[in-house]
Tab-separated table of C-alpha atoms in Angstrom:
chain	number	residue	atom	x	y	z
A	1	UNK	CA	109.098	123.802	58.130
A	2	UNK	CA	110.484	121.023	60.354
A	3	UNK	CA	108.562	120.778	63.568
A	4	UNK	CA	110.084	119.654	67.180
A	5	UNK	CA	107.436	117.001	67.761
A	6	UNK	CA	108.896	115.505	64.162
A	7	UNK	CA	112.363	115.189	65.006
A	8	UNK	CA	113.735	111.833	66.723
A	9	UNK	CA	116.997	111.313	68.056
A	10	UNK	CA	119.570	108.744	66.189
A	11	UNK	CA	120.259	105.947	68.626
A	12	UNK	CA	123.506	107.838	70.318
A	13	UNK	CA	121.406	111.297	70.860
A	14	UNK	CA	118.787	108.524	72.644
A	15	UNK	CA	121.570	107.536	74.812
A	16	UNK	CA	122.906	111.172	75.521
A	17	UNK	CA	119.556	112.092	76.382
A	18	UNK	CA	118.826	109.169	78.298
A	19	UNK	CA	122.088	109.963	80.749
A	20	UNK	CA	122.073	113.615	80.810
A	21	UNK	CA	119.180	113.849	84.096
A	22	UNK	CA	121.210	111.271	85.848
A	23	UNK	CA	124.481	112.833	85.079
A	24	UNK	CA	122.356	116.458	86.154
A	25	UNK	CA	121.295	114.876	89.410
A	26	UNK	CA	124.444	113.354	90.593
A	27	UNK	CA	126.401	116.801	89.859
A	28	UNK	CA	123.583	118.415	91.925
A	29	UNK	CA	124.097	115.895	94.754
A	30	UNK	CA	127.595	116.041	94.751
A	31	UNK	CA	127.158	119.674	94.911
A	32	UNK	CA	124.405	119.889	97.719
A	33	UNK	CA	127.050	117.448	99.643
A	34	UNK	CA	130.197	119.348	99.475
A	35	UNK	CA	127.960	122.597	100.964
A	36	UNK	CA	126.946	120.869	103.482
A	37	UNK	CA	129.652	118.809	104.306
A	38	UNK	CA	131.778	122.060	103.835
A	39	UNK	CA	129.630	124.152	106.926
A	40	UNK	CA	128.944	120.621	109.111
A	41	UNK	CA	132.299	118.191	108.289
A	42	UNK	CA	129.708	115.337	110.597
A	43	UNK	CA	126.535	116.208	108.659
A	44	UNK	CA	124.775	112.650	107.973
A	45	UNK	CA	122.019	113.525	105.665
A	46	UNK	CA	124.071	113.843	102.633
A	47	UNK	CA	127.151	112.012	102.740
A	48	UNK	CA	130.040	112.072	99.936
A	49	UNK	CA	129.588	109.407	97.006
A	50	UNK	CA	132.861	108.050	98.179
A	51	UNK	CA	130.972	106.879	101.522
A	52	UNK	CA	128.563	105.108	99.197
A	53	UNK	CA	131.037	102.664	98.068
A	54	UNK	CA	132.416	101.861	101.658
A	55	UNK	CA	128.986	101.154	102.633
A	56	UNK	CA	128.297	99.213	99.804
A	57	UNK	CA	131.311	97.038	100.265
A	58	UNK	CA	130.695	96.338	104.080
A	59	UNK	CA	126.930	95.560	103.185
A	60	UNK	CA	128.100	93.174	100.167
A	61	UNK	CA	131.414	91.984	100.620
A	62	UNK	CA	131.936	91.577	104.127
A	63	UNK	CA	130.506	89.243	106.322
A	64	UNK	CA	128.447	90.270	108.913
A	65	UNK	CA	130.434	90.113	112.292
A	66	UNK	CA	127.631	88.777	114.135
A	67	UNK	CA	125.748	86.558	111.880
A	68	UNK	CA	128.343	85.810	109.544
A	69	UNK	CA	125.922	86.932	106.317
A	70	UNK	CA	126.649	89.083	103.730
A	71	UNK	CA	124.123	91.291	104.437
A	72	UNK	CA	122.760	93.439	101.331
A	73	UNK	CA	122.393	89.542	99.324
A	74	UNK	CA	120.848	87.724	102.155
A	75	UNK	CA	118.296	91.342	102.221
A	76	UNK	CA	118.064	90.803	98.271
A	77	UNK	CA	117.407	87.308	98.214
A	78	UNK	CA	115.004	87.409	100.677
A	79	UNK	CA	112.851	90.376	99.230
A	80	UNK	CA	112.638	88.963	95.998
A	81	UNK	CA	111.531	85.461	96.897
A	82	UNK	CA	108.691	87.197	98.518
A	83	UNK	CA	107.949	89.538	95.543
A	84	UNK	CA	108.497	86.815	93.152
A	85	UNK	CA	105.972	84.117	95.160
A	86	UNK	CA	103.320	87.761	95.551
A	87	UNK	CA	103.313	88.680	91.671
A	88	UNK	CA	103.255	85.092	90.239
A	89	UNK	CA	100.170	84.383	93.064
A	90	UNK	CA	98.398	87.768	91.733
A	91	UNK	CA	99.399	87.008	87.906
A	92	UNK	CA	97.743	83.826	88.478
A	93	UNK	CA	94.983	85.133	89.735
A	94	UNK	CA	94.696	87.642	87.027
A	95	UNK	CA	94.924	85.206	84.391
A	96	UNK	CA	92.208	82.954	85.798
A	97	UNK	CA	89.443	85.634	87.315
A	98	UNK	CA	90.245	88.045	84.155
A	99	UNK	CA	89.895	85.675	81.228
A	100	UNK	CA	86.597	84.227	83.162
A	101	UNK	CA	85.073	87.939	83.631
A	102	UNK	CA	85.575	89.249	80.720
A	103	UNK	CA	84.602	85.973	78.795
A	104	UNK	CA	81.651	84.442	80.407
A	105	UNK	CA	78.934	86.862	81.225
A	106	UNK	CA	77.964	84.832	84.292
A	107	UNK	CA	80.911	84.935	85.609
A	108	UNK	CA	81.510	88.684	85.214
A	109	UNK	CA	77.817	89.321	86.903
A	110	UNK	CA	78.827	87.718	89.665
A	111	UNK	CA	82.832	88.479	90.727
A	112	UNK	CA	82.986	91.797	88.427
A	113	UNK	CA	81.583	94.009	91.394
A	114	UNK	CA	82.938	91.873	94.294
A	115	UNK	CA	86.557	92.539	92.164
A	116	UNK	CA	85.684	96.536	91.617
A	117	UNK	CA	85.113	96.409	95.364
A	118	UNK	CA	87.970	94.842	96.596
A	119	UNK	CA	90.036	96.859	94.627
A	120	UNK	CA	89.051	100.194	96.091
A	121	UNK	CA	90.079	99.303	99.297
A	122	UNK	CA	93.435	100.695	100.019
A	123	UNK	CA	95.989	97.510	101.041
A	124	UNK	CA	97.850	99.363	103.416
A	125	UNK	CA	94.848	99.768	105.462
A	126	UNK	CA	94.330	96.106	105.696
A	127	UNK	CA	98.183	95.247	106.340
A	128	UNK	CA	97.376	94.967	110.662
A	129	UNK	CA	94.409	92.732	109.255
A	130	UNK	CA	96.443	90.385	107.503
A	131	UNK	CA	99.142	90.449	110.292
A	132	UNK	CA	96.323	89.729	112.641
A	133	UNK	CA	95.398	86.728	110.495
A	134	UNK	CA	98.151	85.564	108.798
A	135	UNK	CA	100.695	86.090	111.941
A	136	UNK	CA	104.302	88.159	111.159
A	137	UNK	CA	106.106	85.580	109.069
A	138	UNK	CA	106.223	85.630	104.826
A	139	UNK	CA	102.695	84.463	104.296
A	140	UNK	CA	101.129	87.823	105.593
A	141	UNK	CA	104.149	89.829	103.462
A	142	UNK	CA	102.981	87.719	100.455
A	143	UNK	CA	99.534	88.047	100.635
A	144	UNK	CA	99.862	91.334	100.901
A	145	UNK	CA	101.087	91.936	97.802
A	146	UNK	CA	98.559	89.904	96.098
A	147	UNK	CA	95.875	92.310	97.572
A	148	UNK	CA	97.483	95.020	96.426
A	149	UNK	CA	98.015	93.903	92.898
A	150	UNK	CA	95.943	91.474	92.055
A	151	UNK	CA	92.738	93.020	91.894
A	152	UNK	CA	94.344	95.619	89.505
A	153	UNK	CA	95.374	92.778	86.989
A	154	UNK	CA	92.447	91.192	87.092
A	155	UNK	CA	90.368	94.478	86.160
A	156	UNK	CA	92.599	95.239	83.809
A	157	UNK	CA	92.773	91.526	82.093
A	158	UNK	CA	88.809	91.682	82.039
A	159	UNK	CA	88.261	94.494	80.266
A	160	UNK	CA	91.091	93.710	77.679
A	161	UNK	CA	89.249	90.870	77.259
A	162	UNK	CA	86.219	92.325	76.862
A	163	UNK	CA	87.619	94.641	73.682
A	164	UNK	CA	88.289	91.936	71.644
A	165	UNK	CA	86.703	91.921	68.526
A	166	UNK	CA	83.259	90.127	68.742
A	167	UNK	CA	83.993	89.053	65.130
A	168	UNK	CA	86.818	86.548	66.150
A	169	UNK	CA	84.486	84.608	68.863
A	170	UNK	CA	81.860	84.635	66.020
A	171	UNK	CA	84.536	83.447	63.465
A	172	UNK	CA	85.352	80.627	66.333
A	173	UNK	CA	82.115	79.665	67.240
A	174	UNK	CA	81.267	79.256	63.200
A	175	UNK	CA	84.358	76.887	62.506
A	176	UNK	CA	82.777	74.721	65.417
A	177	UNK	CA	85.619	75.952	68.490
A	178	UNK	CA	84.562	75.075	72.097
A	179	UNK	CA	84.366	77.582	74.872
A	180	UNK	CA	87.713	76.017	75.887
A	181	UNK	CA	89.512	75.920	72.186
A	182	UNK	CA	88.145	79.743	72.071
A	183	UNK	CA	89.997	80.495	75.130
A	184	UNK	CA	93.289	78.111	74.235
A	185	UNK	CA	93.393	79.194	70.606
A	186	UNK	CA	91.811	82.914	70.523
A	187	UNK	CA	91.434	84.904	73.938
A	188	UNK	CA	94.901	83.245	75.830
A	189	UNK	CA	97.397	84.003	72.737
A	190	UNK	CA	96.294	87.816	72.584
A	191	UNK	CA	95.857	87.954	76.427
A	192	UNK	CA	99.061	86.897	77.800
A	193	UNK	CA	101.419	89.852	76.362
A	194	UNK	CA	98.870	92.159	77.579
A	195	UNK	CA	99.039	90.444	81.218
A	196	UNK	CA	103.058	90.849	81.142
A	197	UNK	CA	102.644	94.804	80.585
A	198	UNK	CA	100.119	95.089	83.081
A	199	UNK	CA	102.599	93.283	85.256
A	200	UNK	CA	105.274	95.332	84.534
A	201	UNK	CA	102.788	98.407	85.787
A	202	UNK	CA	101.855	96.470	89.212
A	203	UNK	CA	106.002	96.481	89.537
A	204	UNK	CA	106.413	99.911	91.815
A	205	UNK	CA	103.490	99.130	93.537
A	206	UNK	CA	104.107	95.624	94.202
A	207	UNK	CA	107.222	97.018	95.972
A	208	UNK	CA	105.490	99.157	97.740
A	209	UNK	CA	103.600	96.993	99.321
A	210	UNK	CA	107.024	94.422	99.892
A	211	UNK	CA	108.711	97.562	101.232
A	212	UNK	CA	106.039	98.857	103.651
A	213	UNK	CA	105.694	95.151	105.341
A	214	UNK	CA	109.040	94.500	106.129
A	215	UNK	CA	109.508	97.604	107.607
A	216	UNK	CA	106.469	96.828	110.048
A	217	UNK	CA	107.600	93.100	110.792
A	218	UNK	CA	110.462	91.215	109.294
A	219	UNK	CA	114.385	89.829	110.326
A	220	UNK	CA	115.975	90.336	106.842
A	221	UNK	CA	114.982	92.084	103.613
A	222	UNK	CA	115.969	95.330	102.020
A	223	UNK	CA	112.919	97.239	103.781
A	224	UNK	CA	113.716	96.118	106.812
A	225	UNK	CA	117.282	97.035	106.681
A	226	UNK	CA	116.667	100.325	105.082
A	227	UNK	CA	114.198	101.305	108.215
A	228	UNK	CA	116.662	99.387	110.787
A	229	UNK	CA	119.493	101.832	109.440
A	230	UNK	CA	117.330	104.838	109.938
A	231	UNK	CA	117.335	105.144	113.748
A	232	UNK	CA	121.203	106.269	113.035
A	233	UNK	CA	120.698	108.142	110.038
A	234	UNK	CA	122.777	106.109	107.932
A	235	UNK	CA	122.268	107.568	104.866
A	236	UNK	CA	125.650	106.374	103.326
A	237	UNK	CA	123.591	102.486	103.519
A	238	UNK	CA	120.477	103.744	102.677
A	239	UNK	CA	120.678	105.804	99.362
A	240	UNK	CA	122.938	102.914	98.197
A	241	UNK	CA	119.950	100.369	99.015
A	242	UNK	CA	117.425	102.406	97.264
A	243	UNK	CA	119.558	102.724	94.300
A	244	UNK	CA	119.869	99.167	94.612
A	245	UNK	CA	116.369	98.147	94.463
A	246	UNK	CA	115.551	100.664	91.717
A	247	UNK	CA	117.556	98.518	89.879
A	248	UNK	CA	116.065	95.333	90.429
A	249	UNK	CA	113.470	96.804	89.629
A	250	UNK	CA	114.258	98.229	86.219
A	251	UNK	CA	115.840	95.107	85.767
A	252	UNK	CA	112.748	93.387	86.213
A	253	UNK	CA	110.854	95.212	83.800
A	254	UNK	CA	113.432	95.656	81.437
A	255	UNK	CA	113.246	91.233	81.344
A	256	UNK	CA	109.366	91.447	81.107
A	257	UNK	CA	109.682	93.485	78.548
A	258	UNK	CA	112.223	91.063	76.488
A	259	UNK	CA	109.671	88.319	77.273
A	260	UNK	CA	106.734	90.272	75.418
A	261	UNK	CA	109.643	91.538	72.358
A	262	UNK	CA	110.937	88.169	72.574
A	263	UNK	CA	107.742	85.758	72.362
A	264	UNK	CA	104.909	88.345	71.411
A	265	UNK	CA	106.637	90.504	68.822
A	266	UNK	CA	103.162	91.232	66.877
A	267	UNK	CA	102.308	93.227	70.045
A	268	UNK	CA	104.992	96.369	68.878
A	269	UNK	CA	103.217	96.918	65.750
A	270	UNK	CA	100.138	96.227	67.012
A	271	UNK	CA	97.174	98.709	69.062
A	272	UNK	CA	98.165	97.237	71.936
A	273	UNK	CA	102.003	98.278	72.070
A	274	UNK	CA	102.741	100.212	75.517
């Protein structure tokens, strides 16, 4: 007897079944919009998909008639030069702090509870802190984001680290490596696809955290124009922006996850595929 949890798609049912909730949810939008629409013709919280487009093309390809910007690029470009300088600060991080804990036991008795600490506390809480500190311009935006990820990489890179095999440091050790050739030629190799996945998870958080901070203090960014367009419930510019940076970041982690099929392909087959 065949069983469900045995059958698999071909690669068109994958597709099919991959498009059939978005198809589901924009038939159910377009529905929800014509009732409303159809008992309030000026009803703003669900606006036709047509509206979408206009929107998009005023934020995108029109200048801006007071600044002369295209706004919805100069908002993109922006947000991800601050995400992009926040992860690649926290990855850093991570790759340092986490190969050290879970490598050198010294180490990892001295920042391994300072590092469990930090990363209880919740980074929005600290976000007046770091504005305090830091003043309103990218740097507190940026460091932000490295609070609220990087203490989750590192934990995670640690205790990857620490389930290696004790067998290959042995194995090392015995053909005469250094604690440095160890970490160049055994730990780094099997560490760094590991540290792209876990980046890929920090990726909805990480905007988060971009989101929440330029919606508190910034001039340009696609937080702070989704929140400036709120006060006149301009949902025809803000469903379009969300949509938008959805897709940067699916984008993002679709490229990570070339990188890791790309340079790492062992990881698929391996225990370690996500």
């Amino acid at each position: 007897m065949r069983r469900i949890i045995n059958l698999r798609p071909g690669r068109g049912g994958i597709v099919l079944w991959g498009a059939l909730p978005f198809l589901a949810a924009g038939v159910a939008y377009a529905l929800a919009s014509s009732a409303r629409l159809a008992a309030n013709p000026n009803d703003k919280l669900l606006p036709q998909l047509e509206s979408f487009a206009a929107a998009l093309g005023r934020l995108a390809l029109n200048p801006d008639a007071r600044t002369g910007d295209y706004l919805m690029w100069v908002d993109t470009l922006a947000s991800l030069q601050r995400l992009g300088l926040g992860l690649g600060v926290a990855t850093a991080l991570a790759l340092v702090l986490g190969l050290a804990i879970g490598l050198i036991p010294y180490v990892r008795a001295g920042l391994s509870p300072f590092v469990g600490v930090v990363s209880m506390i919740p980074p929005m809480a600290v976000l007046p802190v770091l504005f305090i500190v830091f003043g309103l311009d990218e740097l507190s935006k940026v460091v932000l984001i490295v609070f609220g990820v990087a203490p989750f990489l590192v934990r995670d890179l640690a205790l990857k680290v620490g389930d290696l095999p004790r067998e290959q440091l042995i194995k090392a050790e015995t053909l005469g490596a250094s604690t440095w050739q160890i970490v160049v030629r055994v730990v780094l190799p099997q560490m760094l696809p590991r540290l792209i996945d876990a980046v890929r998870l920090s990726l909805g958080p990480a905007w988060l955290f971009l989101i929440s901070a330029e919606a508190i203090a910034a001039t340009e960014g696609l937080g702070y124009r989704i929140f400036l367009v709120r006060r006149y419930m301009a949902m025809d510019a803000i469903l379009p922006y969300v949509a938008w940076i959805t897709l940067l970041a699916f984008l993002s982690d679709a490229g990570l996850r070339w990188v890791n099929a790309r340079f790492f392909p062992w990881l698929k087959a391996g225990k370690g595929q996500s």
